mmCIF file of C-alpha atoms in Angstrom:
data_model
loop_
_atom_site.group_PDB
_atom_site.id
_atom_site.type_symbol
_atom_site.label_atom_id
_atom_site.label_comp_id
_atom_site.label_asym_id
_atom_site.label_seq_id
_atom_site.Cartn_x
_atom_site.Cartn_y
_atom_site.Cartn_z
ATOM 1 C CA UNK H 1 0.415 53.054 -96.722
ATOM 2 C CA UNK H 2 -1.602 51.340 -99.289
ATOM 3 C CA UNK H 3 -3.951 54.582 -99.505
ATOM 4 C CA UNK H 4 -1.280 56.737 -100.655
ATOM 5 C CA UNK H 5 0.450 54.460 -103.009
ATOM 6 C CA UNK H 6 -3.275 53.823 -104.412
ATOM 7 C CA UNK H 7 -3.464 57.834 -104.799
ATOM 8 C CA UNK H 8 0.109 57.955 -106.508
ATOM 9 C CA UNK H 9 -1.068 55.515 -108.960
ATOM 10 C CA UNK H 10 -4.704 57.318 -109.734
ATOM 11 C CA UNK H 11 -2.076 60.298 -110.636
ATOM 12 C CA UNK H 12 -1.319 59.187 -114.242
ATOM 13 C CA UNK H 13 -5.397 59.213 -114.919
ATOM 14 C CA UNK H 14 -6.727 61.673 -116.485
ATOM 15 C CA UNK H 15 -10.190 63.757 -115.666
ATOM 16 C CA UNK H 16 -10.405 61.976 -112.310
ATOM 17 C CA UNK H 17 -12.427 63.421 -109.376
ATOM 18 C CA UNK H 18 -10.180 63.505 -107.033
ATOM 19 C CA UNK H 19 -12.446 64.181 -103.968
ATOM 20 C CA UNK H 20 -15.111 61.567 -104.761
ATOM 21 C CA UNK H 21 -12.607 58.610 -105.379
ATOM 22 C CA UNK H 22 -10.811 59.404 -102.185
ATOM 23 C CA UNK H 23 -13.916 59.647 -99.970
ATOM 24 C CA UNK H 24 -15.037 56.101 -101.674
ATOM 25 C CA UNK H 25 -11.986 54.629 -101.146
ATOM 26 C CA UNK H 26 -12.520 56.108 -96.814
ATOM 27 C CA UNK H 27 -16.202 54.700 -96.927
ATOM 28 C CA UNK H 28 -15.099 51.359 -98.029
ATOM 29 C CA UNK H 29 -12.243 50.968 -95.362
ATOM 30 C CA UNK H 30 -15.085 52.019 -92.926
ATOM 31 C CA UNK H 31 -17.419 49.368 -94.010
ATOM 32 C CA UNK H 32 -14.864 47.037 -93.907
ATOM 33 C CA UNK H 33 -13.910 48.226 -90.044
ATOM 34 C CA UNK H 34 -17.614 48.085 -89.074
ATOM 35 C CA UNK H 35 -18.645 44.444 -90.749
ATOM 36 C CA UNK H 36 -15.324 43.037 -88.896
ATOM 37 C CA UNK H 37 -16.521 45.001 -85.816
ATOM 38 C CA UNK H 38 -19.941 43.649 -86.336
ATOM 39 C CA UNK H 39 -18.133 40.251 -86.462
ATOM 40 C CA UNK H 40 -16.304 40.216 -83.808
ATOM 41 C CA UNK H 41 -18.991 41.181 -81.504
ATOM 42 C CA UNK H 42 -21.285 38.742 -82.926
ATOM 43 C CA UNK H 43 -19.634 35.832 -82.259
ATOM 44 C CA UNK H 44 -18.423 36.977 -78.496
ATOM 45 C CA UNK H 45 -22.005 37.230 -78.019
ATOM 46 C CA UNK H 46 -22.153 33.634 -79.474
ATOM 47 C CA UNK H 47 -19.624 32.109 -76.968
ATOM 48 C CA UNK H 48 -21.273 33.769 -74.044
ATOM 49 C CA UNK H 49 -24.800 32.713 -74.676
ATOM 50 C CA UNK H 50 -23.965 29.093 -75.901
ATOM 51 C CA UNK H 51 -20.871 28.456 -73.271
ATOM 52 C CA UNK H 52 -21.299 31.181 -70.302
ATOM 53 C CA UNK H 53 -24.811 30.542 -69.834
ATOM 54 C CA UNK H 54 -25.268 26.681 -69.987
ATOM 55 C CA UNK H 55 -21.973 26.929 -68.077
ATOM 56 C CA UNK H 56 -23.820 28.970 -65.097
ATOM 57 C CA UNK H 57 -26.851 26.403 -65.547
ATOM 58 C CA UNK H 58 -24.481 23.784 -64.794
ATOM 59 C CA UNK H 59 -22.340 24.407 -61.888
ATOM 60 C CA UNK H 60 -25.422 26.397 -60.076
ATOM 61 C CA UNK H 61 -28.693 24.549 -58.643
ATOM 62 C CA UNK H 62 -31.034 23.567 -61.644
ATOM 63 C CA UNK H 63 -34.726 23.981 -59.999
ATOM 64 C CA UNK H 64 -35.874 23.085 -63.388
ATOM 65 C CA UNK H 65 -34.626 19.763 -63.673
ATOM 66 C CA UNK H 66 -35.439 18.751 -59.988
ATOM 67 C CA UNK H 67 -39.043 19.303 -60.971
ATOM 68 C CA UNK H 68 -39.308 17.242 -62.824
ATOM 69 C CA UNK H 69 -37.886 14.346 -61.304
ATOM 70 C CA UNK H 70 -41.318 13.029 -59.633
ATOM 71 C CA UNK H 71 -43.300 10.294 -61.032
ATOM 72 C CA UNK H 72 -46.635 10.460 -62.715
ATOM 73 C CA UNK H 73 -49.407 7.998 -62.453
ATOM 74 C CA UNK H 74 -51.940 6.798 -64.460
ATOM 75 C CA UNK H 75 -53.816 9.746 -66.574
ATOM 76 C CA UNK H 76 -50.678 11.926 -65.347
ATOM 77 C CA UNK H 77 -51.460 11.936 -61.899
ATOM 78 C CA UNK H 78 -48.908 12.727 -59.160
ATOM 79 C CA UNK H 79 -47.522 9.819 -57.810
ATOM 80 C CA UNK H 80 -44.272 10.925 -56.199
ATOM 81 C CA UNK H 81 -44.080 14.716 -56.047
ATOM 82 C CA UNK H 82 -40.581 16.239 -57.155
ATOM 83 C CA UNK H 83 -37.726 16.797 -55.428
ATOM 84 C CA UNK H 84 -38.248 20.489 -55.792
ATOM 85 C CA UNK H 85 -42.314 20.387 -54.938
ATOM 86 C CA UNK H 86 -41.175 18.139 -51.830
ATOM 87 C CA UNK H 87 -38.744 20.627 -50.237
ATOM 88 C CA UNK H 88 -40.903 23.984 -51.004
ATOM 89 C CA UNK H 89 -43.457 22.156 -49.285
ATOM 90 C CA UNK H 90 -41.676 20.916 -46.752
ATOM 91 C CA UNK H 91 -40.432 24.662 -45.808
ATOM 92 C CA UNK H 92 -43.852 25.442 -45.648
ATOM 93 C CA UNK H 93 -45.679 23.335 -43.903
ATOM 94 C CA UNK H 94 -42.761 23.222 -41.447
ATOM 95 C CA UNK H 95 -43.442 27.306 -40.917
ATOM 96 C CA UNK H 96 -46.618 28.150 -42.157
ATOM 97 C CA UNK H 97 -50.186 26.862 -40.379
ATOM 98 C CA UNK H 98 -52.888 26.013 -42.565
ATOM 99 C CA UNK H 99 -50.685 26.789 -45.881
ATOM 100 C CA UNK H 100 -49.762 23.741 -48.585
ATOM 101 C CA UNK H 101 -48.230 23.761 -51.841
ATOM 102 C CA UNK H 102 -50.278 22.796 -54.769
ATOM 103 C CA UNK H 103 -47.437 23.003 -57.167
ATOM 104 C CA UNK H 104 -44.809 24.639 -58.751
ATOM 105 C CA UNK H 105 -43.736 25.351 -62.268
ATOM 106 C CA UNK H 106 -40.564 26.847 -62.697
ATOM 107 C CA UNK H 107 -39.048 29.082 -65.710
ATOM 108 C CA UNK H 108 -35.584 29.069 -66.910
ATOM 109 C CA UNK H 109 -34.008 32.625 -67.778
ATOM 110 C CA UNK H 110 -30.205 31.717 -68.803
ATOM 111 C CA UNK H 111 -27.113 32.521 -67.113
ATOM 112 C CA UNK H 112 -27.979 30.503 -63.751
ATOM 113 C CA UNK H 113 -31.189 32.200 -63.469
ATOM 114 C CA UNK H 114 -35.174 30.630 -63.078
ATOM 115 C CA UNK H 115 -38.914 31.993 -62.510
ATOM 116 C CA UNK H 116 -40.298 29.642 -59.943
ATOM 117 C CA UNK H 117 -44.336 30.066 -59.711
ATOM 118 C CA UNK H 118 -46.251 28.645 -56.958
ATOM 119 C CA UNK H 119 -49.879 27.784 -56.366
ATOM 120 C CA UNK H 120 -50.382 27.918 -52.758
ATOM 121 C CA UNK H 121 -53.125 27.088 -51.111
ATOM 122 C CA UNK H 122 -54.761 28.574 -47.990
ATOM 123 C CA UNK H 123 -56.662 26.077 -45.741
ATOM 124 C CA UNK H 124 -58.448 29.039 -44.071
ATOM 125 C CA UNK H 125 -60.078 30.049 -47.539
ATOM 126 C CA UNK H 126 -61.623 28.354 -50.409
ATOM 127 C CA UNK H 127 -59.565 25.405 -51.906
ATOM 128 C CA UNK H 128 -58.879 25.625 -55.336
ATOM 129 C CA UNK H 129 -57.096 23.275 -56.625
ATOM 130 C CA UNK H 130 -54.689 23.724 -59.947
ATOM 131 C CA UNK H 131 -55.714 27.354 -59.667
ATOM 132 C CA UNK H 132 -53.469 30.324 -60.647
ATOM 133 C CA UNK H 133 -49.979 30.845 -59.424
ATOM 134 C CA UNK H 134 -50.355 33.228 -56.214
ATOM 135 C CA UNK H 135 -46.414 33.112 -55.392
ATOM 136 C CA UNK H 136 -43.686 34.396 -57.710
ATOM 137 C CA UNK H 137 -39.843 33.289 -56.672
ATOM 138 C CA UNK H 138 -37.233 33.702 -58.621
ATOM 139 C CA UNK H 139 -33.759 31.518 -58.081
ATOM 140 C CA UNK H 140 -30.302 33.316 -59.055
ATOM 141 C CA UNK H 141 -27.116 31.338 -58.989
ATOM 142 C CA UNK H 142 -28.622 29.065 -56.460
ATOM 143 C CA UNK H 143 -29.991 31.852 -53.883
ATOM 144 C CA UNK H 144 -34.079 31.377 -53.767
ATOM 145 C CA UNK H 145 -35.628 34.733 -52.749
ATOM 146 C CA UNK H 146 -40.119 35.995 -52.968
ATOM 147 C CA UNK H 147 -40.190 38.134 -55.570
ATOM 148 C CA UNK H 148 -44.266 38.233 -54.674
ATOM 149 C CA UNK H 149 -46.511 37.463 -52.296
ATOM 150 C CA UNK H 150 -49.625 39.557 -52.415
ATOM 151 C CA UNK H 151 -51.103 37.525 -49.854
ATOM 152 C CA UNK H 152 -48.334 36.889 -47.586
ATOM 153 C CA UNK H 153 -48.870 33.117 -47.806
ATOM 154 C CA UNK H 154 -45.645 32.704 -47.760
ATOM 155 C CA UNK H 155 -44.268 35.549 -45.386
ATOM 156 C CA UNK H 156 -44.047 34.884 -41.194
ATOM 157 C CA UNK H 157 -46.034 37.182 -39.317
ATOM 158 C CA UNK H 158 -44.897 36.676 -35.704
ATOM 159 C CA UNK H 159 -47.515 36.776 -33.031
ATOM 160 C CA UNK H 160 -49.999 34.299 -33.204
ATOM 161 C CA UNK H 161 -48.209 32.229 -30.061
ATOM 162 C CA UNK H 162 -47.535 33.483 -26.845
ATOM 163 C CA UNK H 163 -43.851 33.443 -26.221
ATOM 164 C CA UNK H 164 -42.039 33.652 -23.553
ATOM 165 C CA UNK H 165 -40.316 36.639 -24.677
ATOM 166 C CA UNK H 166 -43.851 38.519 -25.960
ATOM 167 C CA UNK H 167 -47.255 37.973 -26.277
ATOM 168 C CA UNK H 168 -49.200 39.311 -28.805
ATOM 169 C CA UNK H 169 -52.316 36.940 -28.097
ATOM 170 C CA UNK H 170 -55.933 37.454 -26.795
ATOM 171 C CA UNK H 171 -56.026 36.581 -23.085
ATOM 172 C CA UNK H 172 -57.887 34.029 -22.870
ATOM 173 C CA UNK H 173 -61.063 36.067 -20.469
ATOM 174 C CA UNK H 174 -61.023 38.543 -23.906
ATOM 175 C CA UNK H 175 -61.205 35.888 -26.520
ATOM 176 C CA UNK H 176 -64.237 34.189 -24.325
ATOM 177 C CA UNK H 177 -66.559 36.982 -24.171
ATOM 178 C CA UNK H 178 -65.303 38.067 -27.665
ATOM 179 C CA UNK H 179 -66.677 34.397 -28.975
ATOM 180 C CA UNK H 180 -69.986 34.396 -27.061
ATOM 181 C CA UNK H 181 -70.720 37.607 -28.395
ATOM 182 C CA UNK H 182 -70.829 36.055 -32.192
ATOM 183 C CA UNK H 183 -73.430 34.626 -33.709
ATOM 184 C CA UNK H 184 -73.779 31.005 -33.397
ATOM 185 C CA UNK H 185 -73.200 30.105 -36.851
ATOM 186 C CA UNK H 186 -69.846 31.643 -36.738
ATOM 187 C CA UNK H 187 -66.496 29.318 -37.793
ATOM 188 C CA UNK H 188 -62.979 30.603 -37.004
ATOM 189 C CA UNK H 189 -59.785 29.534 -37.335
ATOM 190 C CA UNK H 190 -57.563 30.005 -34.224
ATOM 191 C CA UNK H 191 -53.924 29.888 -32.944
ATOM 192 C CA UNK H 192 -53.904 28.466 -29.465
ATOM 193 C CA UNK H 193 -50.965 28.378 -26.668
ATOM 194 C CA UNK H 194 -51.082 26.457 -23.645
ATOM 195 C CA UNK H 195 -49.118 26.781 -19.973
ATOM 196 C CA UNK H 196 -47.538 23.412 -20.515
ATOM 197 C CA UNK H 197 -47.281 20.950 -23.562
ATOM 198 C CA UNK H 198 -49.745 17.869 -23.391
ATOM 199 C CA UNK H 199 -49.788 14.773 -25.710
ATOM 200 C CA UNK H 200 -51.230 14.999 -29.470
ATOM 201 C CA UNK H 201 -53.359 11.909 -28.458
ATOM 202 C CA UNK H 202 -55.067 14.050 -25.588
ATOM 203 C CA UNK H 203 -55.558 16.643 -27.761
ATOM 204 C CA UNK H 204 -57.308 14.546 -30.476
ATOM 205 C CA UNK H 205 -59.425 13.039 -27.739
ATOM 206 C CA UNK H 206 -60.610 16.228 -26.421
ATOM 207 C CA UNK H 207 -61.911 17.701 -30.144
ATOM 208 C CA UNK H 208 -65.362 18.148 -29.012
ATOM 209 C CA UNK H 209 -66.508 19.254 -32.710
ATOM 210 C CA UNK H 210 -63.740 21.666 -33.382
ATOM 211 C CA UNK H 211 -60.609 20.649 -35.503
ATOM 212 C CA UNK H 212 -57.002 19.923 -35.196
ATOM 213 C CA UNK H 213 -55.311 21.538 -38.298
ATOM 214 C CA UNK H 214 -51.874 22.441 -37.456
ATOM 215 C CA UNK H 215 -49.328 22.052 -34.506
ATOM 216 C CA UNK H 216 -46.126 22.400 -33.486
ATOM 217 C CA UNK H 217 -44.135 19.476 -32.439
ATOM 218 C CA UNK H 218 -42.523 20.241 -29.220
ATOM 219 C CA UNK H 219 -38.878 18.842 -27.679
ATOM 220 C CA UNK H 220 -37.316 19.778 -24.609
ATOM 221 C CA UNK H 221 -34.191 21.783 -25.389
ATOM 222 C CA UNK H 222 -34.720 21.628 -28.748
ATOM 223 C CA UNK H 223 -34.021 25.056 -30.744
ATOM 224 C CA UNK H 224 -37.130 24.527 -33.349
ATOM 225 C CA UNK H 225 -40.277 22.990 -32.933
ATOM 226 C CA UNK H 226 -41.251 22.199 -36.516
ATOM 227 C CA UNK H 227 -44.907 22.552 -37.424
ATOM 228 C CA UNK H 228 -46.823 19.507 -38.787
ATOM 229 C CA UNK H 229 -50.548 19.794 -40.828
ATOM 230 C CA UNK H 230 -52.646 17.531 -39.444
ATOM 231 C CA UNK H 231 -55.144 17.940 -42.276
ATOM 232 C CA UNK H 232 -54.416 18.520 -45.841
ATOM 233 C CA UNK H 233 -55.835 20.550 -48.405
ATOM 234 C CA UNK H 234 -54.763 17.708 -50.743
ATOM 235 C CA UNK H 235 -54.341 14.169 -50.245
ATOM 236 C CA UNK H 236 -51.763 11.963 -52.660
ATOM 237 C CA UNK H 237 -52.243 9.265 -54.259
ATOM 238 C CA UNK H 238 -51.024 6.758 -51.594
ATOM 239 C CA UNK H 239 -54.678 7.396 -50.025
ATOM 240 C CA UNK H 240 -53.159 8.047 -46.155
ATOM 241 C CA UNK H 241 -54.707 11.003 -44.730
ATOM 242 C CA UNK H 242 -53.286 12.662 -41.665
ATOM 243 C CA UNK H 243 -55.993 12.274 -39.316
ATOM 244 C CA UNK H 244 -55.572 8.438 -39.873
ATOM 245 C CA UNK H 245 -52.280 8.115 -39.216
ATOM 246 C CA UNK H 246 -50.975 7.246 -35.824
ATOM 247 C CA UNK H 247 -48.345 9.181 -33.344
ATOM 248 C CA UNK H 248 -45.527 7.442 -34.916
ATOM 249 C CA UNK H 249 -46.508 7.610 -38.152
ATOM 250 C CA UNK H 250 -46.746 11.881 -38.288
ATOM 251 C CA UNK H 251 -43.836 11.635 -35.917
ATOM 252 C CA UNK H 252 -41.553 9.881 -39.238
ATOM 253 C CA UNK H 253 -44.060 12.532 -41.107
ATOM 254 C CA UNK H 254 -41.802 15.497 -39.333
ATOM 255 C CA UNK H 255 -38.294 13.558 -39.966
ATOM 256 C CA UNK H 256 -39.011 13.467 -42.803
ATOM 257 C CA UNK H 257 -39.716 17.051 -43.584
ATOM 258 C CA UNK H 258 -37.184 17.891 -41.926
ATOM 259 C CA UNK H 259 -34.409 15.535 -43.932
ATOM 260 C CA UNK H 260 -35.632 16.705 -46.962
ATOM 261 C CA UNK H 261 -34.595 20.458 -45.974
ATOM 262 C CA UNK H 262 -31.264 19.237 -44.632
ATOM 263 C CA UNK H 263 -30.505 17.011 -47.479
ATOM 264 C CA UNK H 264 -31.500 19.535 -50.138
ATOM 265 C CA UNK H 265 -30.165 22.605 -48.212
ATOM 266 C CA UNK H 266 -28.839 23.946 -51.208
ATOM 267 C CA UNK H 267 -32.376 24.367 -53.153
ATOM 268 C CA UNK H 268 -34.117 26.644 -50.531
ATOM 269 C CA UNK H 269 -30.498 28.256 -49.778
ATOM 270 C CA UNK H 270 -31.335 32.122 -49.281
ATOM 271 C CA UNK H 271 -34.468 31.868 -47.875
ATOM 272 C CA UNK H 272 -34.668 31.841 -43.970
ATOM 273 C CA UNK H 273 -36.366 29.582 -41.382
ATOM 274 C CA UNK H 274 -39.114 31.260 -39.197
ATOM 275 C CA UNK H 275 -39.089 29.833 -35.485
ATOM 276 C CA UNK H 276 -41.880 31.044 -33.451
ATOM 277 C CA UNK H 277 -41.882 29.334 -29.842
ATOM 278 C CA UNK H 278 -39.772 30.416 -26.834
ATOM 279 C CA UNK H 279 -39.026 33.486 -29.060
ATOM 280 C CA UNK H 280 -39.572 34.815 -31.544
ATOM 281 C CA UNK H 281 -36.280 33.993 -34.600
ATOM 282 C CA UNK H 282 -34.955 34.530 -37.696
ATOM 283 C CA UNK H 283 -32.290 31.733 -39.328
ATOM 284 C CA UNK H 284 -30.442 31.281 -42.078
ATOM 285 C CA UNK H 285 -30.370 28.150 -43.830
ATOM 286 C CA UNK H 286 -26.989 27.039 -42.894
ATOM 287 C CA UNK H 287 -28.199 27.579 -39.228
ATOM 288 C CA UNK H 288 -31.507 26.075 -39.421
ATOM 289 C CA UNK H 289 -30.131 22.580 -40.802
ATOM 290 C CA UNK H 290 -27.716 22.698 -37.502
ATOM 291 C CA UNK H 291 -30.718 22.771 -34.980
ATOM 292 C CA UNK H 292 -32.738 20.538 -37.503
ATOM 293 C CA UNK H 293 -30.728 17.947 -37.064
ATOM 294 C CA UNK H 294 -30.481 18.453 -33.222
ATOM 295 C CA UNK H 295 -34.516 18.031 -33.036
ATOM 296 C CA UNK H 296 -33.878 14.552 -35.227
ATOM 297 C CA UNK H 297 -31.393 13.612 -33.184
ATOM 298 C CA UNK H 298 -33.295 14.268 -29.858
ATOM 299 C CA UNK H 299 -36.774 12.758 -31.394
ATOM 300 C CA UNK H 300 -35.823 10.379 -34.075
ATOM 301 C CA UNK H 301 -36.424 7.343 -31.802
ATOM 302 C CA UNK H 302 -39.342 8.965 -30.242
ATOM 303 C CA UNK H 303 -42.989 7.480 -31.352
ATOM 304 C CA UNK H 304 -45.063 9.874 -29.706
ATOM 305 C CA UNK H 305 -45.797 13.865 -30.304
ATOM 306 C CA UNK H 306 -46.247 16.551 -28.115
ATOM 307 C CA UNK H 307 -47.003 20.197 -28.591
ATOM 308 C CA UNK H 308 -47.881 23.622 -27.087
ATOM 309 C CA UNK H 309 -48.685 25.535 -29.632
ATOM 310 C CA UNK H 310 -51.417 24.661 -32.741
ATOM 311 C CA UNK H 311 -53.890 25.487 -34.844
ATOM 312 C CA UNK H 312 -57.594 25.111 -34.653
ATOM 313 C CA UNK H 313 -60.672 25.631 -36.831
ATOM 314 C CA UNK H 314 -64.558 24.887 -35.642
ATOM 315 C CA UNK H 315 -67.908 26.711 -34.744
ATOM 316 C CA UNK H 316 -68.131 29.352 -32.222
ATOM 317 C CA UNK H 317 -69.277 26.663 -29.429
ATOM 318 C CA UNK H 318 -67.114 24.130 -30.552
ATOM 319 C CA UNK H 319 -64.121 26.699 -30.275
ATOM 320 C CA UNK H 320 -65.251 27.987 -26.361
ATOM 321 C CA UNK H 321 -65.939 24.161 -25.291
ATOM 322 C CA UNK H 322 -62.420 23.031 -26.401
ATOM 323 C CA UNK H 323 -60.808 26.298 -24.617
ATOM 324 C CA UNK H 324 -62.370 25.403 -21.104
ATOM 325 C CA UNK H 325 -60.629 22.181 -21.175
ATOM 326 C CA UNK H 326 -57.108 23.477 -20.687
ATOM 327 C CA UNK H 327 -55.262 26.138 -19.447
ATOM 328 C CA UNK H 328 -54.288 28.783 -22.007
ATOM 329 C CA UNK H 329 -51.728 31.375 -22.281
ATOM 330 C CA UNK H 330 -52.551 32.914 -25.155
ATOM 331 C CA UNK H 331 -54.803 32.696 -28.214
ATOM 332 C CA UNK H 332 -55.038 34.263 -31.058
ATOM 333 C CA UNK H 333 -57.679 34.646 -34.266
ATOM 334 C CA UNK H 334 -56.563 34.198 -37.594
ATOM 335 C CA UNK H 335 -59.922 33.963 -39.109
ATOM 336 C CA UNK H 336 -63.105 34.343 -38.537
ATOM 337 C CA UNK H 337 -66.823 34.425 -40.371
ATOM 338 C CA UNK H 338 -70.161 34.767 -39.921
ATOM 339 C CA UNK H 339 -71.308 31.240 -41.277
ATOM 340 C CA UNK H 340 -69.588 28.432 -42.848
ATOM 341 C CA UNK H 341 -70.027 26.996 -46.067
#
């Protein structure tokens, strides 16, 4: 070994520490051993971070990039939301009365991996528009899960229809003496289920004061009956507000919601759909694009809209003269206060 013929060769010095020169000689092999260590580690490191990682980026969904596909207008306004900011809030408003997305940002963390913040806003509630994200996701390897929702904007909580399966909603005897028994400046917002569907126009007609602000879209046979807002906390740029826009109009309104979730399936994959109408059901993704596609294939060619089930907000008389026009089978009260600013 090239130790011991160094050591055979120190052997015709004279006066040479023996001890010192040999543990020298073992601390510079060492060193030698650790900097190639050091080296080798180093640059694996390297080729993981600069090749696994874009690698992962690449052949996974990239959240990042389909925000910010959208197009601005003038002083960097939103003229066409992204591809990303149009499926969240298609999931949403297809789920989730009163509830709209405001936007989305969306953090990239390497190896596949990305932050998605949402500003969600609650149509129940003060709007505040560009405020702080209020919903954390996080995307990893192309599964989207809530990391946080303090609020539960974003979470189902089943019960405010009355199913056919359960009812967990105010009969409707309760709910009247409950109302007349506020003061008359009270405002709530209410969830409202009828014995039989009836026509979106008759429903408009029959306002009396109080509010349309969210309903579900109902289809014979159809598996889902996605939800549609009828009133926005935000209105783009192309000016069209909901309340102006006729039967078949909101009726392309839900298509299209829905063929943004089937064609972009893969963005929201990991999430479920929420489907609260003859029961009460949980789908996956895969499954919820199947019966999609059933309700555009049943309604597709189908100009007017129909529900059972919606959402309305108004004064405490407004609220008890719409009920008396209809027979209901359940209602319940997602919000309610004193006075209304």
């Amino acid at each position: 070994m090239d130790l011991d013929r160094e050591l055979e060769e120190l052997k015709v010095v004279q006066d040479v520490d023996f001890d010192r020169l040999i543990e020298s000689k073992i601390n510079n092999r060492i060193r030698k051993i650790v900097l190639r260590t050091l080296g080798a580690v180093t640059t694996l490191v390297m080729v993981v971070v600069c090749g696994i990682s874009p690698a992962l980026n690449l052949v996974n969904v990239n959240p990042e990039k389909l925000n910010n596909d959208g197009i601005l207008g003038e002083y960097e306004s939103i003229e066409e939301p992204s591809t990303l900011h149009k499926t969240l809030s298609a999931w949403i408003e297809t789920q989730f009365p009163y509830m709209e997305l405001d936007y989305v940002d969306v953090e990239k963390k390497g190896f596949g991996c990305y932050d998605l913040n949402l500003h969600v806003m609650d149509g129940k509630d003060k709007i505040w528009v560009g405020g702080l994200n209020n919903v954390n996701m996080t995307m990893k390897r192309g599964k989207l899960e809530i990391a946080n929702d303090p609020k539960a904007y974003m979470t189902m909580v089943f019960g405010k229809f009355a199913t056919e399966e359960y009812s967990g909603a105010t009969r409707e005897e309760v709910f009247r003496d409950t109302v007349k028994s506020l003061p008359e400046s009270a405002y709530l917002d209410i969830a409202v289920t009828l014995e039989s569907p009836v026509s979106l126009e008759s429903l408009k007609n029959n306002e009396v004061g109080a509010c349309l602000k969210w309903i579900k879209c109902y289809s014979e046979g159809s598996v889902i009956q996605p939800g549609l807002s009828l009133e926005r906390c935000v209105e783009w740029q192309d000016g069209t507000t909901r309340d102006k826009m006729t039967d078949k109009e909101l009726k392309a309104q839900v298509v299209s919601n829905l063929q943004i979730l089937i064609d972009n399936v893969k963005l929201w994959s990991g999430l479920s759909f929420f489907e609260e109408g003859k029961g009460n059901y949980i789908y996956s993704s895969d499954m919820a694009v199947k019966h999609m596609k059933e309700y555009i294939e049943k309604e597709a060619d189908s100009d007017s809209l129909s529900t059972q089930m919606f959402c309305l907000s108004g004064s405490r008389d407004d609220i008890l003269n719409f009920v008396n026009l209809y027979d209901i089978k359940g209602i319940s009260v997602l919000n309610a206060s004193l006075i209304r600013f």
